[in-house]
Short mmCIF file of C-alpha atoms in Angstrom, two decimals:
data_model
loop_
_atom_site.label_atom_id
_atom_site.label_comp_id
_atom_site.label_asym_id
_atom_site.label_seq_id
_atom_site.Cartn_x
_atom_site.Cartn_y
_atom_site.Cartn_z
CA MET A 1 -19.29 5.25 32.84
CA ARG A 2 -17.80 2.60 31.24
CA ARG A 3 -18.33 -0.94 32.25
CA SER A 4 -15.37 -1.49 34.03
CA ASP A 5 -15.63 1.40 35.98
CA ILE A 6 -19.08 -0.06 37.86
CA PRO A 7 -18.14 -0.78 41.83
CA THR A 8 -18.53 -4.58 42.00
CA VAL A 9 -20.01 -6.00 45.56
CA HIS A 10 -19.39 -9.95 46.02
CA ILE A 11 -22.18 -12.04 48.87
CA SER A 12 -22.41 -14.85 50.11
CA LEU A 13 -26.19 -16.48 51.03
CA PRO A 14 -26.84 -19.80 52.12
CA GLU A 15 -28.18 -22.19 49.95
CA LYS A 16 -31.81 -22.22 50.60
CA VAL A 17 -32.31 -18.10 49.85
CA TYR A 18 -30.02 -18.54 46.51
CA GLU A 19 -32.22 -20.64 45.79
CA GLU A 20 -35.21 -19.14 46.34
CA LEU A 21 -33.48 -16.37 44.96
CA LYS A 22 -33.15 -18.78 41.32
CA SER A 23 -36.62 -19.54 41.23
CA LEU A 24 -37.79 -16.56 41.81
CA ALA A 25 -35.81 -14.44 38.86
CA GLY A 26 -36.34 -17.53 37.05
CA SER A 27 -40.21 -16.79 37.30
CA MET A 28 -39.81 -13.38 36.63
CA GLY A 29 -37.54 -13.79 33.46
CA ILE A 30 -34.22 -11.98 34.81
CA GLN A 31 -31.10 -13.03 36.13
CA ILE A 32 -30.44 -12.94 39.59
CA THR A 33 -28.07 -10.12 39.50
CA ASP A 34 -31.17 -7.89 38.49
CA LEU A 35 -33.46 -9.17 40.75
CA ILE A 36 -30.87 -8.49 44.13
CA LYS A 37 -30.29 -4.91 42.18
CA MET A 38 -34.34 -4.23 42.12
CA PHE A 39 -34.40 -5.88 45.82
CA ILE A 40 -31.99 -3.19 47.24
CA LYS A 41 -33.17 -0.14 45.26
CA GLN A 42 -36.58 -0.92 46.70
CA GLY A 43 -34.88 -0.91 49.84
CA LEU A 44 -33.26 2.02 49.26
CA TYR A 45 -36.58 3.58 48.17
CA GLY A 46 -39.13 2.87 50.46
CA ASN A 47 -40.78 0.21 48.04
CA ILE A 48 -40.77 -3.17 49.94
CA ASN A 49 -43.67 -5.05 50.53
CA ALA A 50 -45.35 -4.56 53.57
CA ASP A 51 -46.66 -8.21 53.37
CA ALA A 52 -43.32 -9.94 53.83
CA PRO A 53 -42.99 -12.15 57.26
CA ALA A 54 -39.88 -9.77 58.64
CA LEU A 55 -41.34 -6.36 58.16
CA GLN A 56 -45.00 -7.74 59.67
CA LYS A 57 -42.77 -8.85 62.93
CA LEU A 58 -40.68 -5.75 62.58
CA LYS A 59 -43.76 -3.86 62.86
CA THR A 60 -45.82 -5.34 65.76
CA TYR A 61 -42.54 -4.89 68.03
CA GLU A 62 -42.33 -1.01 66.98
CA ASP A 63 -46.22 -1.18 67.98
CA GLU A 64 -44.79 -3.26 71.12
CA LEU A 65 -41.99 -1.05 71.74
CA THR A 66 -44.62 1.96 71.51
CA TYR A 67 -46.90 0.71 74.06
CA VAL A 68 -44.02 -0.22 76.37
CA LYS A 69 -42.19 3.25 76.01
CA GLY A 70 -46.47 4.76 77.03
CA LYS A 71 -46.31 2.34 80.24
CA LEU A 72 -42.24 3.32 81.00
CA TYR A 73 -43.89 6.96 80.95
CA LEU A 74 -46.72 6.34 83.34
CA LEU A 75 -44.31 4.27 85.59
CA GLU A 76 -41.96 6.97 85.66
CA SER A 77 -44.27 10.02 86.07
CA LEU A 78 -46.29 7.35 89.17
CA LEU A 79 -42.60 6.93 91.02
CA ASN A 80 -41.60 10.97 90.52
CA GLU A 81 -45.21 11.28 92.56
CA THR A 82 -44.28 8.73 94.86
CA VAL A 83 -41.32 10.53 95.62
CA SER A 84 -42.28 13.69 96.35
CA ARG A 85 -45.02 12.68 98.48
CA LEU A 86 -42.18 10.62 100.27
CA GLU A 87 -40.01 13.84 101.01
CA ASP A 88 -42.77 15.48 101.87
CA LEU A 89 -43.78 13.05 104.56
CA GLU A 90 -40.17 12.89 105.32
CA LYS A 91 -40.10 17.02 105.96
CA ARG A 92 -43.03 17.22 107.96
CA LEU A 93 -41.76 14.01 109.91
CA GLU A 94 -38.91 15.81 110.42
CA GLU A 95 -40.57 18.72 111.81
CA LEU A 96 -42.82 16.64 114.03
CA GLU A 97 -39.32 15.60 115.10
CA SER A 98 -37.72 18.55 115.94
CA PRO A 99 -36.74 19.56 119.47
CA ASP A 100 -38.50 22.82 118.53
CA VAL A 101 -41.84 21.60 118.71
CA LEU A 102 -41.56 19.63 121.88
CA ILE A 103 -40.42 22.67 123.40
CA LYS A 104 -43.25 24.56 121.94
CA ALA A 105 -45.71 21.58 122.86
CA ARG A 106 -44.36 21.48 126.54
CA ARG A 107 -44.66 25.42 127.18
CA SER A 108 -48.60 25.31 125.64
CA ASN A 109 -49.82 23.16 128.82
CA SER A 110 -49.01 19.68 128.88
CA GLY A 111 -46.62 18.68 126.90
CA ARG A 112 -48.46 16.89 124.65
CA LEU A 113 -48.61 17.10 121.63
CA ASN A 114 -51.68 15.16 120.58
CA LYS A 115 -53.85 16.73 122.83
CA PRO A 116 -57.73 15.37 123.68
#
C-alpha cells in the first residue's frame, strides 16, 4: 500500500483538548497524530486506562443502571402479584354478588348471606 493510498481523517478539536494532546505528545516525544492513532488503537482493542474520570463515571452509571434494573424487576414482580390478587378478589366479589348466590342463600333459611 502506497502512502497516498492511506485514508485520511480530519477532525476538529476544542483548543484545550488540542493543547493537552500537544503537551502529552511532546512529553512522550511523539507527534500529535501518532498519539491520536495510539488512542484510537487503545479504544479499538480495549486497552483504555480505567483510571480516566469519564470511564469511571461510565462504570458508576453502569452499576447504578444495574441496580435500577434490579429494583424495576422487583417492582414489576410486586405489581404483577398485586394485579393477580386484585383480579382474584374481583372474581370472588362477582361470585358473591351474583343472583345465584342470593337465591341459594334465601332457600337455605333466613336469606342472609352471613349467618350469625
